[in-house]
Tab-separated table of C-alpha atoms in Angstrom:
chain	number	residue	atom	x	y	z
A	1	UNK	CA	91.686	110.118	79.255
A	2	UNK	CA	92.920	110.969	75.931
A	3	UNK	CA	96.516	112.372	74.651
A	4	UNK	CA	96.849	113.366	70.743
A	5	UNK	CA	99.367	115.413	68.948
A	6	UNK	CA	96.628	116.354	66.404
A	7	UNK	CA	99.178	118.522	64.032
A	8	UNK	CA	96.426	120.824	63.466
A	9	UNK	CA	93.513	119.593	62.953
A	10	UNK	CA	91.978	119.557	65.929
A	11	UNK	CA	88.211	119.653	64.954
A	12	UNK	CA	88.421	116.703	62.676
A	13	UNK	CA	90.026	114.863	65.892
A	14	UNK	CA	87.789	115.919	68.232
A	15	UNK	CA	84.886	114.462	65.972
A	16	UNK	CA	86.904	111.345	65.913
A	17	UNK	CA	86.749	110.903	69.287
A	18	UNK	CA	82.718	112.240	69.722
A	19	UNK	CA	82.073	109.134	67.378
A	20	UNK	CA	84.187	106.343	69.023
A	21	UNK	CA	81.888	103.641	70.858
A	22	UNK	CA	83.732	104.577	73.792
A	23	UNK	CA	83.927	108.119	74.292
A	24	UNK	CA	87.104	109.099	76.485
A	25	UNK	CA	86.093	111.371	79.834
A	26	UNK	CA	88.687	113.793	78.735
A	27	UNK	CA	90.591	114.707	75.631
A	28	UNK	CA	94.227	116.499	75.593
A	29	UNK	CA	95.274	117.890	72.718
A	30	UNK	CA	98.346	119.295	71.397
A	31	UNK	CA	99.481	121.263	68.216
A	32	UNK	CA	96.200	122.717	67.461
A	33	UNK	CA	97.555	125.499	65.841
A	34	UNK	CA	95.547	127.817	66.373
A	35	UNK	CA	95.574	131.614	66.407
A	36	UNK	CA	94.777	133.942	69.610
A	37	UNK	CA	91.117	133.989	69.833
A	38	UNK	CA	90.308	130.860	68.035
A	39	UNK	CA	87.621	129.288	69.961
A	40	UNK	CA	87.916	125.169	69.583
A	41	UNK	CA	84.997	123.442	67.218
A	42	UNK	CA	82.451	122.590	69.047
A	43	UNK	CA	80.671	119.468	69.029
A	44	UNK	CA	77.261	118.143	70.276
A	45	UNK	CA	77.294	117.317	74.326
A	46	UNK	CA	80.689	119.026	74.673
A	47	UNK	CA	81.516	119.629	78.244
A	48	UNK	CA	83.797	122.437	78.773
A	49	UNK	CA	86.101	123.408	76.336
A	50	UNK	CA	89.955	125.097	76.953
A	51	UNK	CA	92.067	126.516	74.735
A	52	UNK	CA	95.691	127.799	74.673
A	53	UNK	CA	97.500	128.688	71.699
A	54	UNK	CA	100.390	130.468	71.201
A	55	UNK	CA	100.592	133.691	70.006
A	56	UNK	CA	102.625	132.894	67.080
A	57	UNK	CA	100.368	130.469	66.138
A	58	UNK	CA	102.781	127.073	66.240
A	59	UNK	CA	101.711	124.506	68.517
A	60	UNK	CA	99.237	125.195	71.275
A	61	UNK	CA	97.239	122.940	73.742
A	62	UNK	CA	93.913	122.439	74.331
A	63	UNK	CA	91.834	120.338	76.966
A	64	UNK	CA	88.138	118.677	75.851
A	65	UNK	CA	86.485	117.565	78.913
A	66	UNK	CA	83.086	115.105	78.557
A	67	UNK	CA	83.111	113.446	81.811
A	68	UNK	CA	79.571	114.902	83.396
A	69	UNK	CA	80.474	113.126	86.870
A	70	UNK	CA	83.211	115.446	87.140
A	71	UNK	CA	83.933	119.181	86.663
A	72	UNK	CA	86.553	120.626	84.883
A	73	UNK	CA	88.053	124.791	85.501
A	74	UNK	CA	90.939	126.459	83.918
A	75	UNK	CA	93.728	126.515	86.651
A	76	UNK	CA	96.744	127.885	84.682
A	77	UNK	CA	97.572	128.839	81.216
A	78	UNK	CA	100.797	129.770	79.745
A	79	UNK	CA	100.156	130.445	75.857
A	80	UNK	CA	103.341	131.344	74.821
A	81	UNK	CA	105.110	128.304	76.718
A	82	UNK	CA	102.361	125.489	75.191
A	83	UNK	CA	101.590	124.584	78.857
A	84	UNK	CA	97.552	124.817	79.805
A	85	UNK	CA	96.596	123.342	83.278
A	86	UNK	CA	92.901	122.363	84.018
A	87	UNK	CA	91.630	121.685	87.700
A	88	UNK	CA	89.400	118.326	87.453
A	89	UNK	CA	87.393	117.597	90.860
A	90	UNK	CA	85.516	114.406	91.383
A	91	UNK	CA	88.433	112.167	90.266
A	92	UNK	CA	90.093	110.342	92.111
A	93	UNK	CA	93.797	111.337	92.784
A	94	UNK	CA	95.446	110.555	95.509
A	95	UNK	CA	93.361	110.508	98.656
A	96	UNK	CA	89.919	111.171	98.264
A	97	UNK	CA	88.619	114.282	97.647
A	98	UNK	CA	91.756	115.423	96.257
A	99	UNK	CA	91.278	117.376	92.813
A	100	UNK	CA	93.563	116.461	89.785
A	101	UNK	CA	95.771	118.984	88.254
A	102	UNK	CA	96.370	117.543	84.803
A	103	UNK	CA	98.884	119.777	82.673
A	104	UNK	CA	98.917	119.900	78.910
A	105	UNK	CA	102.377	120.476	77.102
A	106	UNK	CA	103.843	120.913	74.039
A	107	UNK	CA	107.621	121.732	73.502
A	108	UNK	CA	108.710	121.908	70.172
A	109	UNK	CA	111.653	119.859	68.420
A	110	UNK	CA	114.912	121.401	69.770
A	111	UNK	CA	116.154	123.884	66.682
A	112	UNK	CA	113.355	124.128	65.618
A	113	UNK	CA	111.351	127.811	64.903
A	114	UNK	CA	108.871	127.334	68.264
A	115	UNK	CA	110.991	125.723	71.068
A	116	UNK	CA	112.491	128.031	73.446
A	117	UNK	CA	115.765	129.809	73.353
A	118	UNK	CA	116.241	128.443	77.073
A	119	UNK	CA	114.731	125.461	77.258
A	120	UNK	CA	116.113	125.306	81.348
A	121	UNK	CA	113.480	128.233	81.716
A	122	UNK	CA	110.967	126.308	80.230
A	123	UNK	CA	111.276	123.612	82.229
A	124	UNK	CA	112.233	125.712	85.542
A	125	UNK	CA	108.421	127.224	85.248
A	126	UNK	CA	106.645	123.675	84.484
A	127	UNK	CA	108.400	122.504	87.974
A	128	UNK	CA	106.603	125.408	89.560
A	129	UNK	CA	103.374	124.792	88.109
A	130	UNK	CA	103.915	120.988	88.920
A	131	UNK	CA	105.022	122.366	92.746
A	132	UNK	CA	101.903	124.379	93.111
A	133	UNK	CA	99.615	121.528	91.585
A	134	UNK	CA	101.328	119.110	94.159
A	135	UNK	CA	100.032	121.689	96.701
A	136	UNK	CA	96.790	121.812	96.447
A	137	UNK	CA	95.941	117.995	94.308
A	138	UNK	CA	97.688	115.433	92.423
A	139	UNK	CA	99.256	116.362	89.368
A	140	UNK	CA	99.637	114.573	85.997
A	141	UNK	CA	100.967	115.642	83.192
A	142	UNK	CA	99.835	114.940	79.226
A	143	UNK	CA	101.963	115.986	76.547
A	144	UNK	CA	104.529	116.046	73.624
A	145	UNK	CA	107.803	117.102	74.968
A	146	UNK	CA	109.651	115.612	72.221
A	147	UNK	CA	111.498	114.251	74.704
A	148	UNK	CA	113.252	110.599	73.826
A	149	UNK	CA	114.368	109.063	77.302
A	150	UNK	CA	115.267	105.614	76.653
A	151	UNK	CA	114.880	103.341	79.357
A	152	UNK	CA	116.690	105.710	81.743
A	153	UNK	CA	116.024	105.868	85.201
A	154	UNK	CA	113.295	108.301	86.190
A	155	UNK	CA	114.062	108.792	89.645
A	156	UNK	CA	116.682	109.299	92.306
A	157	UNK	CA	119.011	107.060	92.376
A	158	UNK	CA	118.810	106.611	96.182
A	159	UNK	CA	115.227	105.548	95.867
A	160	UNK	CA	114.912	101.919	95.443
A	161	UNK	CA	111.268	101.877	95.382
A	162	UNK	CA	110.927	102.280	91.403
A	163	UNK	CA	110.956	99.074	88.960
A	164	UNK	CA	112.689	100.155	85.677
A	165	UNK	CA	109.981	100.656	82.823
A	166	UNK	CA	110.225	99.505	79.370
A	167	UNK	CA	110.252	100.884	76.349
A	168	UNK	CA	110.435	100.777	72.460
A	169	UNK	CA	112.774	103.237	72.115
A	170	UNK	CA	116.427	103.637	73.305
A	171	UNK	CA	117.150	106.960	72.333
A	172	UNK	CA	117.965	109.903	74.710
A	173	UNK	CA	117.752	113.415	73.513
A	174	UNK	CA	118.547	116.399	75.080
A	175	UNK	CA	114.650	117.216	75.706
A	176	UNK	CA	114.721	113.503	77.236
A	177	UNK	CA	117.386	114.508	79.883
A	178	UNK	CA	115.677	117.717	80.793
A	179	UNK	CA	112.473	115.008	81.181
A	180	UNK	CA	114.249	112.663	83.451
A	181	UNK	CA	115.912	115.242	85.757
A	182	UNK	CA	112.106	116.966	85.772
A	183	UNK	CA	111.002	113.562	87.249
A	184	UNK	CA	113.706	112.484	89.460
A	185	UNK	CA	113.422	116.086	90.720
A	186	UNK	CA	109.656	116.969	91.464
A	187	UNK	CA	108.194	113.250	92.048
A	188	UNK	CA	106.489	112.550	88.614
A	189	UNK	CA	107.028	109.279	87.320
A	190	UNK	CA	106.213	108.404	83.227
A	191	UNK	CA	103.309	106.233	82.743
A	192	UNK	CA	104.606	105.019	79.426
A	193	UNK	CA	106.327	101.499	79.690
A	194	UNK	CA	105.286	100.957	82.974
A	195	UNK	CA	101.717	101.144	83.291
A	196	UNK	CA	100.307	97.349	82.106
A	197	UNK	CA	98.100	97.405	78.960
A	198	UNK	CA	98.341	97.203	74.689
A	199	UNK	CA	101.757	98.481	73.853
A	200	UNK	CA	102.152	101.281	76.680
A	201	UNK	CA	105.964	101.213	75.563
A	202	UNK	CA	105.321	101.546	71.978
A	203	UNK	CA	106.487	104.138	70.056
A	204	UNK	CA	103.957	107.291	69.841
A	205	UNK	CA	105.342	109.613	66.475
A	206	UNK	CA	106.094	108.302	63.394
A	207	UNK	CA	107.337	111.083	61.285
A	208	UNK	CA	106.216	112.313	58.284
A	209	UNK	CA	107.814	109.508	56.706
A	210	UNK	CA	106.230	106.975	58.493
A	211	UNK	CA	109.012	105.256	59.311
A	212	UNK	CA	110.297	106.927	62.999
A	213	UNK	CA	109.806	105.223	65.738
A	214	UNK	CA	110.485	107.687	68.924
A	215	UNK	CA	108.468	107.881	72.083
A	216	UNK	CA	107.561	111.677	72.570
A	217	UNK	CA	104.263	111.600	74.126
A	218	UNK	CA	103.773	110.907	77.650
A	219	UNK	CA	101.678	110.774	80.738
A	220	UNK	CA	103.670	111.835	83.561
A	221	UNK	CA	102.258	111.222	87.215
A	222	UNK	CA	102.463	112.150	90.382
A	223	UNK	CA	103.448	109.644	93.322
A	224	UNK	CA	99.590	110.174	95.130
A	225	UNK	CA	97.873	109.417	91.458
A	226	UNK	CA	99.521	105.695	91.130
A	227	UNK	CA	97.547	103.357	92.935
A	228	UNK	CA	93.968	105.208	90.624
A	229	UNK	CA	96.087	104.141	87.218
A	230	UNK	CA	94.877	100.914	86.131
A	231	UNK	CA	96.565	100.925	82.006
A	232	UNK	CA	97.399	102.682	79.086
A	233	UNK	CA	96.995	102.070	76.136
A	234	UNK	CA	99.375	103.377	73.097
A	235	UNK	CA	97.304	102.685	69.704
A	236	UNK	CA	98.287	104.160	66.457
A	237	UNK	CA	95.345	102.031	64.676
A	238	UNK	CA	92.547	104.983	66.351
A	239	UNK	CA	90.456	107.135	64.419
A	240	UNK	CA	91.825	110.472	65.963
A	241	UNK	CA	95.221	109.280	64.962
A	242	UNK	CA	94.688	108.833	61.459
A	243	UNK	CA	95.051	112.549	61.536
A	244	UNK	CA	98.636	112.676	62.552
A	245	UNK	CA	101.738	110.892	62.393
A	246	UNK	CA	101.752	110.333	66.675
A	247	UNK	CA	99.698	107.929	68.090
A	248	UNK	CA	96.493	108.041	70.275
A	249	UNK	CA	97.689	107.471	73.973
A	250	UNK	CA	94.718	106.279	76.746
A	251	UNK	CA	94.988	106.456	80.182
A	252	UNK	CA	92.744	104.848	82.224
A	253	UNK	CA	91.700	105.587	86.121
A	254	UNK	CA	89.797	103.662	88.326
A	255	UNK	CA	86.479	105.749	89.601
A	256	UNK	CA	85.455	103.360	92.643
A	257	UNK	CA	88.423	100.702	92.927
A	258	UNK	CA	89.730	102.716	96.101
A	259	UNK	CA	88.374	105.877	96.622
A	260	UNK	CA	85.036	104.710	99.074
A	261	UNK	CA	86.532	101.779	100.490
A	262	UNK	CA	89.970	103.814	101.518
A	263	UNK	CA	87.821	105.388	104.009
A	264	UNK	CA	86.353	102.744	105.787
A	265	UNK	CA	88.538	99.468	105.216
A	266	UNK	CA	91.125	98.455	107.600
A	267	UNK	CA	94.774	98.813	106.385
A	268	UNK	CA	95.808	95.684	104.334
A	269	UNK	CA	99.667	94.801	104.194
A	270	UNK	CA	101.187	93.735	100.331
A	271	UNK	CA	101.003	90.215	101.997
A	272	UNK	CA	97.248	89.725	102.307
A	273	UNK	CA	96.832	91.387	98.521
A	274	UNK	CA	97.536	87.812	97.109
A	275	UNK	CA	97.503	89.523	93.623
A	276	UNK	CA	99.714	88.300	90.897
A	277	UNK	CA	102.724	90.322	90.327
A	278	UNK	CA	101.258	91.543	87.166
A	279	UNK	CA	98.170	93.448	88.826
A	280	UNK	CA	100.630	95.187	91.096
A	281	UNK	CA	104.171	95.535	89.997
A	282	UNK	CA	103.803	99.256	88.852
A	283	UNK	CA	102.656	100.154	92.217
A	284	UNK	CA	105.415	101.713	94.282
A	285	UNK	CA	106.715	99.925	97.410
A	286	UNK	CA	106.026	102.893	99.117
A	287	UNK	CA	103.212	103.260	97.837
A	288	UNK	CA	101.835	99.779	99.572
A	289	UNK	CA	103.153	101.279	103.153
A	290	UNK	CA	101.202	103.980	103.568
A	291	UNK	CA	97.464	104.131	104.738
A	292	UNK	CA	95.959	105.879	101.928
A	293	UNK	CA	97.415	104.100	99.359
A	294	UNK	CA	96.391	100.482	101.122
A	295	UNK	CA	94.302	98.179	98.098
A	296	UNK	CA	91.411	96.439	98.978
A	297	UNK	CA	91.846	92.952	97.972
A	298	UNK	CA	90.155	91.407	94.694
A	299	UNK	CA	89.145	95.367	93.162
A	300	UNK	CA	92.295	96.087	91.114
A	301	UNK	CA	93.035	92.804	90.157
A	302	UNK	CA	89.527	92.876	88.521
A	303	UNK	CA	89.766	96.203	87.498
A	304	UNK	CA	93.491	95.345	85.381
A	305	UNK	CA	91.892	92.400	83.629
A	306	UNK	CA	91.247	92.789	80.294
A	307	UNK	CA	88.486	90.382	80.182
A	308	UNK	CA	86.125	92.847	82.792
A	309	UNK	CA	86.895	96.195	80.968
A	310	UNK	CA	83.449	96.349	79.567
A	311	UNK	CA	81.730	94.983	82.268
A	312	UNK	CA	83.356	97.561	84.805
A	313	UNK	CA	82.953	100.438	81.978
A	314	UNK	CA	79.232	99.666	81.859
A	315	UNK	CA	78.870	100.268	85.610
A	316	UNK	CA	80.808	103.699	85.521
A	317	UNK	CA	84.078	102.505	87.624
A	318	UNK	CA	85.870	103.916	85.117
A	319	UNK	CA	87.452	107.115	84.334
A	320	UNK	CA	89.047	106.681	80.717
């Protein structure tokens, strides 16, 4: 799954992402600025296609879905606030059968001519979408929320089941704090920094100058979602991203590294795993506990090494 702040152009990065070797299953976009009514470009074997811009015409999201082993349906949209929510069923999320509720955001720079007068509103009615998603699926979350947070804690401080993440940038912003409180709040945890794979600390917006170096995007997940996310992958050197001064952000789920053997294997403890710390240290300790979340020995350690991405792409286990 694909994240791009495409500043506009969101045609020209579509088509950079229709002509990639490896096509991602699902493409978020954000400032597409578009106008009400603008229907997004469409492109040879397109899936199904959501748009929400704003009425103003800054920002607005969109959601390109190309993953034919799964369907996607609209679920929520909220124009004015950038937020569009898309229902995806047949991916793995949590226990199985589970749909995924992935929301795409946008909140503009603080000051600046689109972000909210109350920006604790804004963030108020993304907890209830995220509260409703968490009711009926998994949610994740895909966006620019121009939000630095440092390498700040994102979650309670009495729960000592979190490793600290890493991350390029030390900055906290305002939008950052409303971020952090969101997660240590509702259960989402950010993918950036903690996830393994090529630079998933790095910084993702340059500026027009080119010389920033801020983390704004992120993929924010839900607790259930964890033990499906296998990397991501922060790369300003993509196609799409040529387009823009953010970088391309991948996030890639396992298809079939849990979901058929969770129903039939027998529970395995985080003592028979035997994996190297590596393959599992972004897994939750509570995470490991519980039934549904048990690993079957040997799958994700293959499925986080490099070496077998195109091997295990080739075979379909993979939901990119």
């Amino acid at each position: 799954m694909a994240l791009l702040n495409c500043q506009g152009q969101p045609g020209p990065a579509l088509a950079e992402f229709g002509a990639a070797r490896q096509r991602p299953a699902g493409i978020a976009l954000v400032e597409t600025w578009q106008a009400a009514g603008d229907a997004l470009p469409v492109l040879p074997r397109v899936g199904t296609a959501f748009s929400a811009p704003r009425p103003d015409g800054r920002g607005g999201v969109a959601y390109v879905h190309w993953d034919r082993s799964s369907t996607a349906t609209l679920w929520r949209s909220r124009p004015a606030d950038g937020v569009l929510w898309v229902r995806l069923d047949g991916v793995p999320a949590g226990s199985v059968g589970t749909p995924l509720l992935l929301g795409v955001c946008y909140l503009p720079p603080a000051g600046s001519p689109g972000c909210p007068r109350d920006v604790s509103s804004w963030w108020a009615a993304l907890a209830a979408d995220w509260d409703a998603a968490s009711a009926v699926g998994t949610p994740l979350l895909a966006g620019d929320f121009n939000a630095r947070t440092g390498r700040e804690p994102d979650w309670p401080a009495d729960d000592e089941s979190w490793a600290p993440r890493h991350s390029s940038d030390a900055t906290v912003n305002p939008h950052g704090r409303h971020l952090l409180q969101f997660c240590c709040s509702h259960g989402g945890r950010l993918c950036n920094g903690r996830l393994p794979g090529r630079k998933s600390a790095a910084a993702t917006s340059f500026g027009v100058s080119a010389r920033g170096r801020a983390v704004v995007d992120y993929f924010v997940a839900g607790s259930g979602l964890w033990p499906w996310l296998l990397r991501l992958r922060v790369t300003a050197g993509h196609p799409a991203a040529q387009l823009s001064d953010h970088a391309t952000l991948l996030l890639t789920l396992a298809r079939r590294p849990l979901g058929a053997a969770l129903a039939t294997a027998p529970p395995i403890t985080p003592t028979q795993l035997q994996l190297p710390v590596s393959a599992v240290s972004h897994l939750a300790t509570h995470a490991l506990r519980r039934p549904q979340f048990q690993l079957v020995k040997g799958q994700v350690e293959e499925a986080r090494s490099e070496e077998h991405t195109s091997e295990l792409q080739s075979h379909s286990d993979l939901v990119c």
